[in-house]
Coordinates of C-alpha atoms in Angstrom, one line a residue:
Chain A
M12 CA 0.0 0.0 0.0
N13 CA 1.2 3.5 -0.6
R14 CA 1.2 6.2 2.0
Q15 CA -2.1 7.7 1.0
Q16 CA -3.8 4.3 1.2
L17 CA -2.2 3.7 4.6
L18 CA -3.4 7.1 5.8
D19 CA -6.9 6.3 4.6
L20 CA -6.8 3.0 6.4
Y21 CA -5.2 3.9 9.7
F22 CA -5.2 7.7 10.3
M23 CA -8.4 7.8 12.4
D24 CA -7.2 4.9 14.5
A25 CA -3.8 6.5 15.1
R26 CA -5.4 9.9 15.8
A27 CA -7.7 8.3 18.4
K28 CA -4.8 6.5 20.1
L29 CA -2.7 9.7 20.2
I30 CA -5.5 11.7 21.8
D31 CA -6.1 8.8 24.3
L32 CA -2.4 9.0 25.2
A33 CA -2.5 12.8 25.6
A34 CA -5.5 12.5 27.8
F35 CA -3.7 9.9 29.9
F36 CA -0.8 12.3 30.6
D37 CA -3.3 15.0 31.4
R38 CA -5.1 12.7 33.8
L39 CA -1.7 11.9 35.5
D40 CA -0.9 15.6 35.8
R41 CA -4.2 16.4 37.4
S42 CA -3.8 13.7 40.0
E43 CA -1.9 13.8 43.2
G44 CA 0.9 11.7 44.7
D45 CA 4.2 10.3 43.4
A46 CA 4.5 8.4 40.2
D47 CA 6.5 5.1 40.1
F48 CA 9.1 4.1 37.5
R49 CA 6.4 3.4 34.8
L50 CA 5.8 7.0 34.1
A51 CA 9.4 7.8 33.6
A52 CA 9.7 4.7 31.4
L53 CA 6.8 5.8 29.3
R54 CA 8.3 9.3 28.9
T55 CA 11.6 7.8 27.8
A56 CA 9.9 5.5 25.3
L57 CA 7.9 8.4 23.8
V58 CA 11.2 9.9 22.6
E59 CA 11.4 7.0 20.1
L60 CA 8.4 8.4 18.3
S61 CA 10.5 11.4 17.1
N62 CA 13.1 9.1 15.5
D63 CA 13.1 9.2 11.8
Q64 CA 14.0 5.6 11.3
P65 CA 11.3 3.0 10.6
A66 CA 12.1 0.9 13.8
R67 CA 10.0 2.9 16.3
A68 CA 7.9 0.0 17.5
K69 CA 11.0 -2.1 18.0
N70 CA 12.8 0.7 19.8
V71 CA 9.9 1.5 22.1
L72 CA 9.8 -2.2 23.1
I73 CA 13.5 -2.2 23.7
S74 CA 13.2 1.0 25.8
L75 CA 10.7 -0.7 28.1
S76 CA 12.7 -3.9 28.4
D77 CA 15.0 -5.4 31.0
P78 CA 18.4 -4.8 29.5
T79 CA 20.3 -7.2 31.8
E80 CA 21.5 -10.6 30.6
E81 CA 21.9 -13.0 33.5
P82 CA 19.0 -15.0 35.0
I83 CA 17.8 -13.7 38.4
A84 CA 18.1 -15.8 41.6
R85 CA 14.4 -15.9 42.4
S86 CA 11.1 -14.9 40.9
P87 CA 9.6 -11.7 42.5
G88 CA 6.2 -12.8 41.5
K89 CA 4.2 -14.2 38.5
G90 CA 3.4 -11.1 36.5
A91 CA 5.0 -8.4 34.4
V92 CA 4.1 -4.7 34.6
G93 CA 5.2 -3.4 31.2
A94 CA 8.3 -1.5 32.1
W95 CA 11.6 -2.5 33.7
P96 CA 11.9 -1.0 37.2
G97 CA 15.7 -1.1 37.3
D98 CA 17.0 0.1 40.6
A99 CA 13.6 1.5 41.5
K100 CA 12.1 -1.9 42.4
Chain B
M14 CA -11.4 -18.9 4.4
R15 CA -9.6 -21.8 6.1
Y16 CA -7.1 -21.5 8.9
I17 CA -5.4 -23.5 11.6
E18 CA -5.4 -22.1 15.1
P19 CA -2.1 -23.3 16.4
H20 CA -2.3 -21.9 19.9
A21 CA -5.5 -21.7 21.9
H22 CA -6.3 -22.6 25.5
M23 CA -9.7 -24.1 24.9
V24 CA -10.1 -25.6 28.4
S25 CA -10.6 -22.0 29.4
R26 CA -13.2 -21.2 26.7
V27 CA -16.9 -21.8 26.4
T28 CA -18.2 -24.3 23.8
D29 CA -19.7 -21.4 21.8
D30 CA -16.1 -20.5 20.9
Y31 CA -15.6 -23.8 19.1
Q32 CA -18.8 -23.2 17.1
A33 CA -17.6 -19.7 16.2
M34 CA -14.1 -20.9 15.2
V35 CA -15.5 -23.7 13.0
T36 CA -17.9 -21.3 11.4
A37 CA -15.0 -18.9 10.6
G38 CA -13.1 -21.7 8.8
C39 CA -11.0 -23.3 11.5
A40 CA -9.6 -26.7 10.3
A41 CA -7.7 -27.7 13.5
V42 CA -6.9 -26.3 16.9
C43 CA -3.8 -26.9 18.9
E44 CA -3.6 -26.4 22.7
P45 CA -0.3 -26.0 24.6
A46 CA -0.3 -26.8 28.3
F47 CA -0.2 -23.6 30.4
W48 CA -0.8 -21.9 33.7
A49 CA -4.3 -22.3 35.1
G50 CA -4.3 -18.8 36.7
F51 CA -3.3 -20.4 40.0
D52 CA -0.6 -22.9 41.1
R53 CA -1.6 -26.5 41.3
S54 CA -1.2 -28.2 44.6
G55 CA 0.7 -31.1 43.3
V56 CA 1.6 -33.4 40.4
Q57 CA -1.9 -35.0 40.5
G58 CA -3.3 -31.7 39.3
F59 CA -1.1 -31.9 36.2
Y60 CA -2.1 -35.6 35.7
D61 CA -5.7 -34.5 35.6
Y62 CA -4.9 -31.5 33.3
F63 CA -3.0 -33.7 30.8
S64 CA -5.9 -36.2 30.9
Q65 CA -8.2 -33.3 30.1
L66 CA -6.0 -32.2 27.2
T67 CA -5.6 -35.6 25.7
D68 CA -9.0 -37.1 26.4
Y69 CA -11.9 -34.8 27.2
E70 CA -11.0 -31.7 25.2
P71 CA -10.6 -33.6 21.8
K72 CA -14.0 -35.0 22.4
R73 CA -15.5 -31.6 23.0
A74 CA -13.9 -30.3 19.8
A75 CA -15.0 -33.3 17.9
K76 CA -18.7 -32.4 18.4
F77 CA -18.0 -29.6 15.9
A78 CA -15.8 -31.9 13.6
L79 CA -12.8 -29.9 14.7
P80 CA -9.5 -31.9 15.2
H81 CA -7.9 -31.0 18.5
F82 CA -4.2 -31.5 19.2
C83 CA -2.1 -30.6 22.3
W84 CA 1.3 -30.0 23.7
L85 CA 2.5 -31.0 27.2
C86 CA 4.8 -29.5 29.8
I87 CA 4.8 -27.7 33.1
N88 CA 4.6 -24.0 32.4
S89 CA 7.3 -21.6 33.3
K90 CA 5.3 -19.9 36.1
E91 CA 5.1 -23.1 38.1
S92 CA 8.6 -24.2 37.1
E93 CA 10.0 -21.9 39.8
D94 CA 9.1 -24.8 42.2
T95 CA 11.7 -27.3 40.8
M96 CA 10.6 -30.2 43.0
L97 CA 7.1 -30.0 41.6
A98 CA 8.5 -29.5 38.1
E99 CA 10.6 -32.6 38.3
E100 CA 7.6 -34.6 39.3
V101 CA 5.6 -33.3 36.4
L102 CA 8.4 -33.9 34.0
S103 CA 8.4 -37.6 35.2
I104 CA 4.8 -38.2 34.1
I105 CA 5.0 -36.5 30.7
P106 CA 6.5 -39.5 28.8
Y107 CA 3.4 -41.5 29.7
F108 CA 1.2 -39.0 28.0
L109 CA 3.4 -38.6 24.9
E110 CA 1.9 -41.8 23.7
R111 CA -1.6 -40.2 23.4
T112 CA -2.7 -39.7 19.8
N113 CA -3.3 -36.0 19.8
V114 CA 0.0 -35.0 21.4
L115 CA 2.3 -33.0 19.1
G116 CA 5.2 -32.3 21.4
I117 CA 6.6 -30.4 24.4
G118 CA 5.1 -27.0 25.1
E119 CA 4.5 -24.3 25.9
I120 CA 7.9 -24.3 27.7
G121 CA 10.0 -21.2 28.3
L122 CA 10.6 -18.6 30.8
N123 CA 8.4 -16.2 32.8
K124 CA 10.6 -14.0 35.1
N125 CA 13.9 -15.3 33.7
T126 CA 15.0 -17.0 36.9
R127 CA 17.6 -19.7 37.4
N128 CA 15.0 -22.3 38.4
E129 CA 12.9 -21.5 35.3
L130 CA 16.0 -21.9 33.1
K131 CA 16.9 -25.2 34.8
I132 CA 13.5 -26.7 34.1
L133 CA 13.5 -25.2 30.6
E134 CA 16.7 -27.1 29.9
K135 CA 15.2 -30.3 31.2
H136 CA 12.2 -29.9 28.9
I137 CA 14.4 -29.3 25.9
A138 CA 16.4 -32.5 26.8
L139 CA 13.1 -34.4 27.2
A140 CA 11.9 -33.3 23.8
A141 CA 15.3 -34.2 22.2
K142 CA 15.3 -37.6 23.9
H143 CA 11.8 -38.4 22.5
D144 CA 12.3 -36.6 19.2
Q145 CA 9.4 -34.2 19.9
L146 CA 8.5 -30.9 18.4
I147 CA 8.9 -27.9 20.8
L148 CA 6.6 -24.9 21.3
V149 CA 8.2 -22.1 23.3
H150 CA 6.5 -19.4 25.3
T151 CA 8.5 -16.2 25.6
P152 CA 8.1 -14.0 28.6
H153 CA 5.7 -11.1 28.8
L154 CA 6.3 -7.4 28.4
E155 CA 9.6 -6.1 30.0
D156 CA 10.9 -9.6 30.4
K157 CA 10.5 -10.7 26.8
L158 CA 13.8 -9.4 25.3
K159 CA 16.0 -10.9 27.9
G160 CA 14.0 -14.1 28.1
T161 CA 14.1 -14.7 24.4
R162 CA 17.8 -14.4 24.4
L163 CA 18.2 -16.8 27.2
I164 CA 15.8 -19.3 25.5
L165 CA 17.7 -19.1 22.2
D166 CA 20.9 -19.8 24.1
A167 CA 19.4 -22.8 25.9
L168 CA 18.1 -24.2 22.6
K169 CA 21.4 -23.7 20.8
N170 CA 23.2 -25.4 23.7
E171 CA 21.3 -28.7 23.1
P172 CA 22.9 -30.2 20.0
R173 CA 20.1 -32.6 19.3
V174 CA 17.6 -29.7 18.8
K175 CA 16.8 -28.9 15.2
P176 CA 15.7 -25.2 14.9
E177 CA 13.2 -26.0 12.2
R178 CA 11.3 -28.2 14.7
V179 CA 11.0 -25.4 17.2
I180 CA 8.4 -22.7 17.2
I181 CA 9.1 -19.7 19.4
D182 CA 5.9 -18.0 20.2
H183 CA 4.7 -14.5 21.2
V184 CA 7.5 -12.7 19.2
E185 CA 7.2 -8.9 18.8
E186 CA 9.1 -6.4 16.8
H187 CA 12.2 -6.5 19.1
T188 CA 12.5 -10.4 19.1
V189 CA 11.2 -11.6 15.8
E190 CA 14.4 -11.1 13.9
M191 CA 16.7 -13.0 16.4
V192 CA 14.3 -15.9 16.3
L193 CA 14.1 -16.2 12.5
D194 CA 17.9 -15.5 12.2
G195 CA 18.4 -18.6 14.4
G196 CA 16.5 -20.8 12.0
F197 CA 13.6 -21.2 14.3
W198 CA 9.9 -20.7 13.5
A199 CA 8.3 -17.6 14.9
G200 CA 4.7 -17.3 16.3
I201 CA 3.0 -13.9 16.4
T202 CA 0.2 -13.8 19.0
L203 CA -2.8 -11.6 18.5
Y204 CA -3.7 -10.6 22.0
P205 CA -5.1 -7.3 23.4
E206 CA -2.6 -5.0 25.1
S207 CA 0.2 -7.4 26.0
K208 CA 1.1 -8.8 22.6
A209 CA 0.5 -7.9 19.0
T210 CA -2.5 -6.2 17.2
P211 CA -3.5 -7.4 13.8
A212 CA -1.9 -4.3 12.2
R213 CA 1.4 -4.9 13.9
A214 CA 1.4 -8.6 13.1
I215 CA 0.9 -7.8 9.4
D216 CA 3.7 -5.3 9.6
M217 CA 6.1 -7.9 11.0
V218 CA 5.1 -10.4 8.4
E219 CA 5.7 -7.8 5.6
N220 CA 9.0 -6.7 7.1
C221 CA 10.4 -10.2 7.7
K222 CA 9.4 -11.7 4.4
A223 CA 10.0 -15.0 6.1
H224 CA 8.0 -18.1 5.4
N225 CA 8.4 -19.7 8.8
I226 CA 5.9 -17.5 10.7
W227 CA 2.4 -18.4 12.0
L228 CA -0.3 -16.4 13.7
N229 CA -2.3 -17.5 16.7
C230 CA -4.8 -16.1 19.2
A231 CA -3.6 -17.8 22.4
C232 CA -7.1 -17.2 23.7
D233 CA -7.4 -18.2 27.4
W234 CA -9.1 -17.1 30.6
G235 CA -8.0 -13.5 30.0
I236 CA -9.7 -10.9 27.7
S237 CA -8.8 -12.5 24.3
D238 CA -10.3 -13.2 21.0
P239 CA -10.6 -16.8 19.7
L240 CA -11.3 -15.4 16.2
A241 CA -8.2 -13.1 16.2
V242 CA -6.6 -15.1 13.3
P243 CA -9.6 -14.8 10.9
H244 CA -10.0 -11.1 12.0
T245 CA -6.4 -10.6 11.0
A246 CA -6.9 -12.3 7.7
I247 CA -9.6 -9.7 7.0
E248 CA -7.2 -7.0 7.9
M249 CA -4.7 -8.5 5.5
R250 CA -7.3 -8.3 2.8
R251 CA -7.8 -4.6 3.5
R252 CA -4.0 -4.2 3.2
G253 CA -4.1 -5.7 -0.3
H254 CA -2.7 -9.1 0.4
S255 CA -3.8 -11.8 -2.0
P256 CA -6.0 -14.7 -1.0
A257 CA -3.2 -17.1 -1.7
A258 CA -0.8 -15.2 0.5
I259 CA -3.3 -15.1 3.3
D260 CA -4.1 -18.8 3.0
Q261 CA -0.3 -19.5 3.1
L262 CA 0.1 -17.6 6.3
I263 CA -2.9 -18.8 8.3
Y264 CA -3.2 -22.3 6.9
G265 CA -0.2 -23.4 4.9
N266 CA 2.5 -22.2 7.3
P267 CA 1.1 -23.9 10.5
L268 CA 0.3 -27.0 8.4
K269 CA 4.0 -27.1 7.3
F270 CA 5.4 -26.8 10.8
L271 CA 2.8 -29.1 12.5
A272 CA 3.0 -31.8 9.8
Q273 CA 6.5 -32.5 11.1
S274 CA 4.7 -34.5 13.7
P275 CA 3.2 -37.7 12.3
R276 CA 0.3 -37.2 14.6
F277 CA -0.9 -34.0 12.9
K278 CA -3.2 -35.2 10.1
L279 CA -6.2 -33.4 8.6
E280 CA -8.8 -35.3 6.7

């Protein structure tokens, strides 16, 4: 598909997601209390959207990933939260 | 439209889902063993679960003329308890004789711990010993990148493993290339929020230009769509993919991989 066709197919969906994301940040700003590491991780990942290389999705995922290489000693629990806490855990 | 659903946790789904899948063109469904949402209290719980996967669930699917196949293992979330895991590993060979068992899966890692890795290596050795196909679960979200690397290393460290007989599932944009570059098959899971959307899945297929990719829904007890594969096929049509290319991705590719097991036969 060419760019015009992709815009016809996906622009409204991307627009809606962008506004949702903006509203989410507004909601956080209006709320009280401290944010945990996830907000900082999201802000860092957002920078990837300004990159002019077509690997933004990959780089956002890498930005939110655990960068270490060795297996950990013990499981801290069952679930994942979507961002690596680093030293903040 | 015809398609194969290579990864669905039907024990967690209502019977209406079978009806909807068959109506949409599903020709076979494959069910890897996974976490139940809670830890079982002992090996007997797994014995019962494996009996369900190899006896009851195929009968439920057969009511809709849908062939049902399965994969066996102890999942990575419960593998942290290595004593339990060893007990479960000991009963798997008994069930490998059942006629709808395709291999060992979905094995892998969850939080990338030493215990999980130890049990993953034992599963890989078990699969190699019994010449079984392998289906791998890669970790969720922030743990996926590291976990996929560890899993690839573990597979490459077992010389009896043939990469073309291993499907590594739940790949995303940051892991798909390393999986395919290693000669393994890659599974893209269409799952809300935590995995891939139809649009992203098609992007990956277009970018990789690889033939050894399948799509799956991994529907389970969470919010998930048992019709995610046919819905993605419709999205591919909107993107201009030919009927032949769509058929190859959602039917031909899983058939090619799964047919490496003599058990996988479609009438």
